[in-house]
Coordinates of C-alpha atoms in Angstrom, one line a residue:
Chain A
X1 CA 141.5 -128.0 209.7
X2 CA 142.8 -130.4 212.8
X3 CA 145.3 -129.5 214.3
X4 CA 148.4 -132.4 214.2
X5 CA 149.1 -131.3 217.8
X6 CA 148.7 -133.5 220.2
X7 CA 148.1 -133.2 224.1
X8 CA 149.9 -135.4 226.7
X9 CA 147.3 -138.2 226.9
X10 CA 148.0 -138.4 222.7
X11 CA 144.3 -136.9 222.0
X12 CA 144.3 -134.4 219.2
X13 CA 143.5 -131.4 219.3
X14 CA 142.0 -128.3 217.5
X15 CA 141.3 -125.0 217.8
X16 CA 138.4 -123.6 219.1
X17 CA 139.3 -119.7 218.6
X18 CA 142.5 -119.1 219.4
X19 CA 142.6 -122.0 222.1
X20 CA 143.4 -125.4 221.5
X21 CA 141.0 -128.2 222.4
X22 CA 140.8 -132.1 222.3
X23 CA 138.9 -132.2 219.4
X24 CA 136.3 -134.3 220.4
X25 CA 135.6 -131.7 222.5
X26 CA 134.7 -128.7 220.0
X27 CA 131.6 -130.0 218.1
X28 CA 130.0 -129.4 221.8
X29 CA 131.6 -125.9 222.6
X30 CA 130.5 -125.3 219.2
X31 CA 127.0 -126.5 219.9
X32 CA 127.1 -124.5 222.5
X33 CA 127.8 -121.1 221.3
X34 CA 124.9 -121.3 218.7
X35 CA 122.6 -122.8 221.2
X36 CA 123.2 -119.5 223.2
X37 CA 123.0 -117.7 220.4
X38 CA 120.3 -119.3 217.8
X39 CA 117.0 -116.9 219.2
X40 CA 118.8 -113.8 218.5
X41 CA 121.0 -115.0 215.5
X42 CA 119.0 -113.4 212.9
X43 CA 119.5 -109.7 214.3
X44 CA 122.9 -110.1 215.5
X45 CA 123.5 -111.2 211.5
X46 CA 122.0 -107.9 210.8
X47 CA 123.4 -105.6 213.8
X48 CA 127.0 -106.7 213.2
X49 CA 126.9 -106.8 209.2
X50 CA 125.3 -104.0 208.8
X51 CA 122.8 -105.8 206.9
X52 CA 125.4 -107.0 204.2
X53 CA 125.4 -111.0 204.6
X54 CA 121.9 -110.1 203.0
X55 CA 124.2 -109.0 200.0
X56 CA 127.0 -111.6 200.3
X57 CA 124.0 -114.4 200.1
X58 CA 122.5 -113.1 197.6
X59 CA 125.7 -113.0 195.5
X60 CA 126.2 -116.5 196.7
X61 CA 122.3 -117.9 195.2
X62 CA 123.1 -116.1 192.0
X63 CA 126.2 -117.9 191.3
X64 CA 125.0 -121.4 192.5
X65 CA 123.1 -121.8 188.7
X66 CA 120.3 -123.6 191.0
X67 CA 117.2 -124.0 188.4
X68 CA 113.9 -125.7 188.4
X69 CA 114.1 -129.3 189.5
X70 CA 117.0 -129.0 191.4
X71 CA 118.0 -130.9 194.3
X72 CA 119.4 -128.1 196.5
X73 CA 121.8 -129.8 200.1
X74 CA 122.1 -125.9 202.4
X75 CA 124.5 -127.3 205.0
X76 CA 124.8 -125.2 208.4
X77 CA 121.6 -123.8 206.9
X78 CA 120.7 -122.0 210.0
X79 CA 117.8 -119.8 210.1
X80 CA 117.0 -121.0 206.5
X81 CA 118.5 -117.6 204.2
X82 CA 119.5 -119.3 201.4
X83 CA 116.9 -122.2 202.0
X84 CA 114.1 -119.8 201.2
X85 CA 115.7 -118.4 198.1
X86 CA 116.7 -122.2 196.9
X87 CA 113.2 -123.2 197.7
X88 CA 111.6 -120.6 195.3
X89 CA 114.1 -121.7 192.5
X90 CA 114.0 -125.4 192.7
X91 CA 110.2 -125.1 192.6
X92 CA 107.7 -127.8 192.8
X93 CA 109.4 -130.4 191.1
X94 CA 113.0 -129.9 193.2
X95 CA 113.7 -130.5 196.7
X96 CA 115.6 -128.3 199.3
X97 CA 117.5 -129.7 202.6
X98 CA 118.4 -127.5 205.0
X99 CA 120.7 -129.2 207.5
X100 CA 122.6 -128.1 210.5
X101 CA 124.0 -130.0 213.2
X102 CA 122.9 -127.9 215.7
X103 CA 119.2 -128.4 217.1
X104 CA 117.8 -124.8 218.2
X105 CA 119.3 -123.4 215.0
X106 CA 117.2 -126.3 213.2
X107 CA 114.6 -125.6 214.9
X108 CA 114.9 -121.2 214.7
X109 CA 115.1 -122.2 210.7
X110 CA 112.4 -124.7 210.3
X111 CA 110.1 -122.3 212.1
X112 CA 111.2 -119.3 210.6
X113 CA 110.2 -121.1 207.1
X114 CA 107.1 -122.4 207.9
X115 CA 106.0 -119.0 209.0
X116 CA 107.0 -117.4 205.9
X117 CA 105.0 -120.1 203.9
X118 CA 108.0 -122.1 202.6
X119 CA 106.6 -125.3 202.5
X120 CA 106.0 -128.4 200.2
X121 CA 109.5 -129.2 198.9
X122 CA 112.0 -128.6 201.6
X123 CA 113.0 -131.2 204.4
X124 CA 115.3 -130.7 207.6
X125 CA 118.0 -132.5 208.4
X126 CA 120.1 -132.4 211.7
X127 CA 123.6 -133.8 210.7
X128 CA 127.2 -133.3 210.7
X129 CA 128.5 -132.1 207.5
X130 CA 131.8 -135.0 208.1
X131 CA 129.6 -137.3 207.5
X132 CA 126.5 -136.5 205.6
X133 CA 123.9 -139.0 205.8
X134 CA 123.0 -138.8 201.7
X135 CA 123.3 -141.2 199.3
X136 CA 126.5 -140.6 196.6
X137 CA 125.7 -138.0 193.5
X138 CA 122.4 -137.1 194.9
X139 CA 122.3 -132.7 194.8
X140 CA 123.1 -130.8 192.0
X141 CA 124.0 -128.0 194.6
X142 CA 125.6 -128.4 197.9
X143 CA 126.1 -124.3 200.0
X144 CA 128.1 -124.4 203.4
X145 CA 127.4 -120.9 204.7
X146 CA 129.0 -119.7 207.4
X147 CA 129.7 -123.1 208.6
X148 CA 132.8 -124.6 207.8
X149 CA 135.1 -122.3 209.6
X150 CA 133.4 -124.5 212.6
X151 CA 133.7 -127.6 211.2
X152 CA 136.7 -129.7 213.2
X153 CA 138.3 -132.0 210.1
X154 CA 137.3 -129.5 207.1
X155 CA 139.0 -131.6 204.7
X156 CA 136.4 -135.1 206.4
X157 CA 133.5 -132.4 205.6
X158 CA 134.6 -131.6 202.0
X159 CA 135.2 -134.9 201.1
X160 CA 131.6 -135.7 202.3
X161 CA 130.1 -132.8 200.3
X162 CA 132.2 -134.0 197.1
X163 CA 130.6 -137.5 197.4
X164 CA 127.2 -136.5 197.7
X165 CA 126.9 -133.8 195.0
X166 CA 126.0 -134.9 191.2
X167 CA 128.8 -134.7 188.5
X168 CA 128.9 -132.0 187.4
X169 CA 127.0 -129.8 190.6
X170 CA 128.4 -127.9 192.5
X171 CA 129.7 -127.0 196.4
X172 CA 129.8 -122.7 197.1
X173 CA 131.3 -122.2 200.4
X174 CA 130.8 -118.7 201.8
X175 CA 133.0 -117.6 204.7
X176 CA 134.7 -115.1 206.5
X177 CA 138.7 -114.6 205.3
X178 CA 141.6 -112.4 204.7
X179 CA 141.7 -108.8 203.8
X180 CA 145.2 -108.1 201.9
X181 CA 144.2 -104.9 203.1
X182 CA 146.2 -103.3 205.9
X183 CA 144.3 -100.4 207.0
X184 CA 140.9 -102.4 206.4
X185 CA 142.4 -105.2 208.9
X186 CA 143.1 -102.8 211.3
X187 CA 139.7 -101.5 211.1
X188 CA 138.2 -104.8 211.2
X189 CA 140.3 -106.2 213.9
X190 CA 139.4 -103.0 216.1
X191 CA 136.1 -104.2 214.8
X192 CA 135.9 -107.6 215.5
X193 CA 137.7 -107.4 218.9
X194 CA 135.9 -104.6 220.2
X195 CA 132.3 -104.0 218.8
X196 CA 131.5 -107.7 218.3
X197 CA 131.8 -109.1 221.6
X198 CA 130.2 -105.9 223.1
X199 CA 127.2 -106.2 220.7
X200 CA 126.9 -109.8 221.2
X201 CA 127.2 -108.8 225.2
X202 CA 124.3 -106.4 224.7
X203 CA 121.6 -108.4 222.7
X204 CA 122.1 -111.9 224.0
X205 CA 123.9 -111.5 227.2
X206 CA 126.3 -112.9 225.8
X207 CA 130.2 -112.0 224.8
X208 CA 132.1 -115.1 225.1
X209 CA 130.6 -116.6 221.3
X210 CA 130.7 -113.4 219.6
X211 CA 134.6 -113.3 220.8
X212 CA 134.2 -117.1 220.1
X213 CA 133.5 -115.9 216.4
X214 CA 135.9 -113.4 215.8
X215 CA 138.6 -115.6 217.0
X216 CA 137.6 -118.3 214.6
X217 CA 137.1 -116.4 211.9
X218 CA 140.7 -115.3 212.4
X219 CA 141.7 -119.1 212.9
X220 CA 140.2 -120.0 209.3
X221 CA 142.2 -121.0 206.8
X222 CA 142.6 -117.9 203.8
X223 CA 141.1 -117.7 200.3
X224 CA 144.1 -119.6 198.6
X225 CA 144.1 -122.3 201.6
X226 CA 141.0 -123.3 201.2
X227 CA 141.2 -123.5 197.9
X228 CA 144.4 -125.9 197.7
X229 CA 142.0 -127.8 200.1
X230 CA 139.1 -127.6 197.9
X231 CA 141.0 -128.8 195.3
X232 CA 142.8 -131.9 197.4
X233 CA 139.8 -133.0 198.3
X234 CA 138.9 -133.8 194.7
X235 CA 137.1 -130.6 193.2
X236 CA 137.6 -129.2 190.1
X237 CA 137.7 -125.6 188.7
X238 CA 137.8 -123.9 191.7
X239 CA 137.4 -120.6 192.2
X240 CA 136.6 -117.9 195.0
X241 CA 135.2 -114.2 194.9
X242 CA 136.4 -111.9 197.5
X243 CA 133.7 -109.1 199.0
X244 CA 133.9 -106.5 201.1
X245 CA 137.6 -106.2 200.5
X246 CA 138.1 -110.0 201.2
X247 CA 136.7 -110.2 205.0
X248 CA 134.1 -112.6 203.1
X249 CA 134.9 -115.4 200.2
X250 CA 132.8 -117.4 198.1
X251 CA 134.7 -120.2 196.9
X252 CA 133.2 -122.7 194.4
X253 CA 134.1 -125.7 193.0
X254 CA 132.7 -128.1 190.6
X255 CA 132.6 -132.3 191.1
X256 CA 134.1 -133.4 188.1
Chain B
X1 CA 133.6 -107.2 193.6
X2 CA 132.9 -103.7 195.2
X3 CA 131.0 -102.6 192.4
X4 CA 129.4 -106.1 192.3
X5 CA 128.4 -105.5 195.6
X6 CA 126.5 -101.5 194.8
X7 CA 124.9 -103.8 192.0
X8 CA 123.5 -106.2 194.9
X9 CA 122.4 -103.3 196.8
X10 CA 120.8 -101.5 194.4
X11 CA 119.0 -104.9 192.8
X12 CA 117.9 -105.5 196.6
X13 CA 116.8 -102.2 196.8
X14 CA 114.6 -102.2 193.4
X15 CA 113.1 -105.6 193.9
X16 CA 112.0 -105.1 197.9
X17 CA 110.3 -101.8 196.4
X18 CA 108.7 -103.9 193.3
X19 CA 107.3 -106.0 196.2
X20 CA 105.7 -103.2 198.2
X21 CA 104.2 -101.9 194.9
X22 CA 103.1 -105.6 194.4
X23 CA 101.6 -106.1 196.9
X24 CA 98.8 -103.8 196.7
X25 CA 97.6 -106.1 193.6
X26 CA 97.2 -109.4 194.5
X27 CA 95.7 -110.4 191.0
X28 CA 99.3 -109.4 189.7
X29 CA 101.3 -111.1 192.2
X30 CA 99.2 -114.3 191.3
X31 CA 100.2 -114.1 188.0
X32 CA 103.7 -113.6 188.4
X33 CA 103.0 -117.0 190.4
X34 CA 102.3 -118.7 187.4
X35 CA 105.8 -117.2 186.0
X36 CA 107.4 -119.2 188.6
X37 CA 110.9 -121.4 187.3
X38 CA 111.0 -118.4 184.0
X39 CA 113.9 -116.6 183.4
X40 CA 113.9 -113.9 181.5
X41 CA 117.2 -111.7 180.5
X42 CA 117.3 -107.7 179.7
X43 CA 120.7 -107.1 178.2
X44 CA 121.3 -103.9 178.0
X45 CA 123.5 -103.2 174.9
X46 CA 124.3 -99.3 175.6
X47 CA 125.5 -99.3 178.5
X48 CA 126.3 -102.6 178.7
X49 CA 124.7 -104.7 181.3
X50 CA 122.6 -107.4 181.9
X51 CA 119.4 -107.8 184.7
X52 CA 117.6 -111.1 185.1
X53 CA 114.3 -110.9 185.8
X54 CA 112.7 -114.2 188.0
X55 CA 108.7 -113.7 188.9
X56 CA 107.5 -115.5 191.3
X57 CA 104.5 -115.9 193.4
X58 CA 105.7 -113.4 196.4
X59 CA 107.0 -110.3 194.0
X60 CA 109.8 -109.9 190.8
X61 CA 113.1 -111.4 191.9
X62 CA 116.4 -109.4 190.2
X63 CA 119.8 -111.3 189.7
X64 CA 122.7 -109.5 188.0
X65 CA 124.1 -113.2 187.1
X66 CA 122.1 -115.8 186.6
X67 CA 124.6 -119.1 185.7
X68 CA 121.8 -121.4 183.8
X69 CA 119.6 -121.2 180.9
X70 CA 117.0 -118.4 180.7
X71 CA 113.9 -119.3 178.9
X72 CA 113.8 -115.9 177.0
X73 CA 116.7 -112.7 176.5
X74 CA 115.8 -109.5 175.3
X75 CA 118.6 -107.6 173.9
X76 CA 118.3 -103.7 173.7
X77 CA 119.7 -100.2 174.1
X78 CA 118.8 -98.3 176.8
X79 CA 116.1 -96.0 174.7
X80 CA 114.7 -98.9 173.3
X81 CA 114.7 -100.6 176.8
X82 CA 113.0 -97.4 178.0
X83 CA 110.4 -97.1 174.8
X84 CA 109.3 -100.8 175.6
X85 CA 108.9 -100.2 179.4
X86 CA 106.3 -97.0 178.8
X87 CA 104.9 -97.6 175.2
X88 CA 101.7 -99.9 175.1
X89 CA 102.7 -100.6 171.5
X90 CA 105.5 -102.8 171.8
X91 CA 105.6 -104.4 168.6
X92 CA 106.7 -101.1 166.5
X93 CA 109.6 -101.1 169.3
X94 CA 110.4 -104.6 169.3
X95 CA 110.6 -104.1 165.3
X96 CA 113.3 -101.3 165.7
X97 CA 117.1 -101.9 164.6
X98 CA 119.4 -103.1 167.7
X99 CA 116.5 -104.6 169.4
X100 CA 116.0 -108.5 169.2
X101 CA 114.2 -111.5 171.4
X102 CA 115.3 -114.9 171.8
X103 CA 114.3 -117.8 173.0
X104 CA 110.5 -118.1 174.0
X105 CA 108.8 -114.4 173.7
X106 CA 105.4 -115.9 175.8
X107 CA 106.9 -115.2 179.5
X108 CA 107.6 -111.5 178.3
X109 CA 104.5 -110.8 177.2
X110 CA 102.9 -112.2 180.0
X111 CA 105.3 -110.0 182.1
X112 CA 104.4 -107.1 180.0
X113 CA 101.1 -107.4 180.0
X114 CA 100.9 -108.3 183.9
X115 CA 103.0 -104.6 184.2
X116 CA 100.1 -102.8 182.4
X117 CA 97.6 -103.9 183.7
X118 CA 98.6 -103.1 187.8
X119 CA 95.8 -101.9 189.5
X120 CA 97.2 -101.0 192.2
X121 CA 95.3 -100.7 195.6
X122 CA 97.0 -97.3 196.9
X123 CA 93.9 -96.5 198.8
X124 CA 93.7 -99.1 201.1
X125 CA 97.5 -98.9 202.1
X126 CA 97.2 -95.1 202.7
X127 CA 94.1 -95.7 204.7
X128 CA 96.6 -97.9 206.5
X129 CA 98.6 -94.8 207.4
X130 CA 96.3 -91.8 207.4
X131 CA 92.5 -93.4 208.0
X132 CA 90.0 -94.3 206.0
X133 CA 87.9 -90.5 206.1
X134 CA 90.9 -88.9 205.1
X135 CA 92.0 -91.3 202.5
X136 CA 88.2 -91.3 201.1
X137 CA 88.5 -87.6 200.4
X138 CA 91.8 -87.1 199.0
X139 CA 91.0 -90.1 196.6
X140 CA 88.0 -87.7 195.7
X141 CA 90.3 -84.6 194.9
X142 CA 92.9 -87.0 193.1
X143 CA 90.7 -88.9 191.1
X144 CA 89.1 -86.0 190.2
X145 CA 92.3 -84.2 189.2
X146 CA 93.5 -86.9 187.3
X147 CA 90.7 -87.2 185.0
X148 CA 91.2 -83.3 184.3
X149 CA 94.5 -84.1 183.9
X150 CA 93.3 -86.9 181.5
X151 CA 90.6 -85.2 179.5
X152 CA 92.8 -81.7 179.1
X153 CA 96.0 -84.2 177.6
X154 CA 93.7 -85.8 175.4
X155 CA 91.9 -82.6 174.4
X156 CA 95.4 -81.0 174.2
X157 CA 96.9 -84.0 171.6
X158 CA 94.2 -83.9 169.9
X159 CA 94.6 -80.2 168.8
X160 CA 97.4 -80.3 168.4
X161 CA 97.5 -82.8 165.8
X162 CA 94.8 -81.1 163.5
X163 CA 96.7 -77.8 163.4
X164 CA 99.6 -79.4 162.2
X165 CA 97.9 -81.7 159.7
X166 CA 94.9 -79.6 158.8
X167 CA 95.9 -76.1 159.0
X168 CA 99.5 -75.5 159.4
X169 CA 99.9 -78.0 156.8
X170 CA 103.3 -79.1 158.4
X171 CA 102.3 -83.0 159.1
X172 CA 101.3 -85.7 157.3
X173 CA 97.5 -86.6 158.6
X174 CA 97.1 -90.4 159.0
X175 CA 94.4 -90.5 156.5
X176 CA 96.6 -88.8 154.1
X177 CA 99.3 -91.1 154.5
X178 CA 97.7 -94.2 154.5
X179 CA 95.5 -93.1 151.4
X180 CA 99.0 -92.6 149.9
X181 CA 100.5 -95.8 151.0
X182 CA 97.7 -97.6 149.6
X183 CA 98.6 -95.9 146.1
X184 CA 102.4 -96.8 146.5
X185 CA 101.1 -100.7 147.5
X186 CA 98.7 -100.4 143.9
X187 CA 101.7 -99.0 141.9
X188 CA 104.0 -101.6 143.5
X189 CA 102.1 -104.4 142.6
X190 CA 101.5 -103.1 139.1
X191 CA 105.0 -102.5 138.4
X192 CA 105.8 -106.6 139.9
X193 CA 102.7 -107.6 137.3
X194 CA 104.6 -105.3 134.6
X195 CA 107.9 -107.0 135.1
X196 CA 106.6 -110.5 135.3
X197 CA 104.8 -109.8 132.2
X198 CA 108.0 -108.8 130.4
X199 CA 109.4 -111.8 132.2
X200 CA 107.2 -114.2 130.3
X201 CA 107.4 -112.5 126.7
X202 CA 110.9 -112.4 126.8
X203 CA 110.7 -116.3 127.4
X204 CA 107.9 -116.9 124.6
X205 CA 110.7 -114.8 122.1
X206 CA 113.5 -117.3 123.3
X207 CA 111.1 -120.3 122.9
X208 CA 109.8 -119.6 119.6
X209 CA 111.9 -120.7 116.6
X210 CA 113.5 -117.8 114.5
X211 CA 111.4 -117.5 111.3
X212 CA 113.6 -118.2 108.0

């Protein structure tokens, strides 16, 4: 979601948290908040969840309709979650690609994988999820987890995932969003302001991303946003299931 | 989507113990391997729900939505659910009203029969935990109770199904009632031969042209 802003010297800019940046600029602050963070990634998931993105992903498999023979695109895959689970359900005769643009989470997920004996039919792939380097209708399933709230032009990236997927398959998108819940968005804003950065200060050394990730979370567009944008970008039937009192969506659309 | 997620808990709960119990027979979870890519559906018809069941090579995965074909859905109530899950004669259960199969019954069977016959290898994870002297002689005492256990039940059944057949006279033996079944069958089948020979002379009178 760009921002139409533009700074003195005409570049555009976007957010990156609640600051604006030129936005050639925030792929690499991006980068470099998961670089800082990809060794530890998997705990933090678990400390500052409270173990219930196992849950929300779960939820998020079970709805993709992902079957034997499958070809299964997990963009922003990270340490490989869903990869895993796709990888046991596409079988043999299916393929899974786990692809993220950043290079130590690649690398935490691929070896993560390997140790856990997931081999045979999945393949990694470092690329930017604007630009996808896939051929057209090639997945039946395309899963951005996480991920998109860091994307700079959102609408570049869903286009991208539209052209790639099958007729017919489909793209699930699981983020953080917007509680319609006043007392649970106090509680999660004393949450995300307070505990997060503290907790990320604690296990990583490191407080700047996890205040990075709060702020963009907050800086994401809401459940009916991202649908409208779903839909402009030229999916059909879509639909999103709020969770945990709507501080997590799973939108999903279909390719018509 | 609350209770959806409870359901997600619980399901992850469930299948992460199925694994440990797993685990401790590696001739099952090799089976379940060659289950990999089934699906099979338990709906539940009272209370209503439905639990997909996906084996595969590292343990029984559970989905409470599963949004593509299954290869094989079992539709039950609860009792009957229950009945099939302890009984080792599933066909009398499967034959019950409100209980039906569809689709191909081979990967539940499999699955049934892979369930039976666990062996599971509890001594070597409580060796694990305890050591292997310890674990040698309660395995003694427990093995030994069980087979009291075992022989006393049996012993136990056993009279109590004579005094009810033989001497309190309240039951139906098995002998008895088949001997008496086979009777029905013989009178069944004489009263079909009866009727068919009827049948045929009541056909011969219609035939035949009426005498002047």
């Amino acid at each position: 979601m760009s921002d139409p802003r533009k700074t003195p010297d005409s570049e555009p800019t976007t957010h990156f948290g609640y600051r604006d940046v030129p936005e050639s600029q925030k792929a690499e602050r991006v980068a470099e908040v998961f670089h800082s963070v990809a060794a530890k990634y998997d705990v933090m998931n678990d400390v500052l969840s409270g173990g219930l993105h196992r849950l929300w992903k779960r939820f998020t498999i079970e709805l993709s309709g992902v079957r034997s023979g499958h070809r299964v695109l997990d963009i922003a895959g990270g340490t490989g979650d869903l990869a895993r689970q796709f990888s046991r359900l596409v079988g043999e005769r299916g393929e899974v690609v786990l692809a993220d643009i950043n290079a130590s989470m690649l690398k935490v997920g691929r070896d993560r994988l390997m140790d856990r004996g997931v081999s045979g039919n999945i393949a990694f792939v470092q690329a930017d999820a604007e630009c996808l380097p896939f051929p057209d209708n090639h997945f039946d399933c395309v899963t951005i987890a996480f991920g998109l709230r860091n994307v700079t032009h959102k609408e570049d990236a869903l286009r991208s995932m539209l052209r790639v997927l099958k007729p017919g398959g489909r793209l699930l998108v699981l983020e953080f969003s917007k509680t319609r819940n006043p007392i649970l968005g106090k509680i999660y804003d004393a949450y995300s302001f307070g505990f997060m950065p503290l907790a990320g200060k604690l296990i990583t050394n490191d407080a700047e991303s996890y205040r990075y990730l709060a702020e963009s979370i907050r800086m994401h567009p809401d459940q009916e946003t991202l649908k409208g944008m779903m839909a402009d970008a030229g999916f059909d039937r879509v639909t999103y299931h709020n969770m945990t009192g709507g501080i997590v969506a799973l939108h999903r659309g279909i390719k018509p | 989507m609350a209770t959806s997620l409870v359901l997600q808990a619980l399901l992850a709960g469930v299948e992460s113990g199925l694994r440990r119990v797993l685990a401790l027979d590696p001739k099952a979870l090799e089976a379940l391997g060659g289950l990999q890519g089934k699906v099979i559906a338990i709906q539940c018809t009272s209370p209503a729900f439905v639990i997909y069941l996906l084996p595969a090579k590292d343990g029984l995965h559970l989905a409470a939505n599963h949004e593509a074909l299954v290869d094989c859905r079992l539709i039950a109530p609860a009792g009957s659910l229950a009945r099939l899950a302890t009984r080792s004669d599933k066909s009398a259960v499967l034959h019950e009203r409100g209980v039906s199969l569809e689709g191909d019954s081979g990967p539940l069977l499999v699955l049934s029969e892979i369930t039976q016959q666990l062996n599971l290898d509890w001594e070597h994870e409580l060796s694990r935990w305890i050591g292997p002297l310890a674990t040698a002689l309660l395995a003694r005492v427990a093995r030994g109770q069980h087979d009291w256990a075992k022989r006393t039940a049996t012993s136990l059944h056993q009279d109590a199904a004579d005094y009810l057949t033989e001497e309190a006279r309240t039951l139906v033996g098995r002998r008895e009632a088949e001997a008496r079944f086979c009777e029905i069958d013989d009178i069944t089948l004489q009263l079909d031969r009866l009727d068919a020979r009827i049948a045929q002379l009541a056909r011969n009178r219609q035939e035949r042209p009426e005498s002047p």
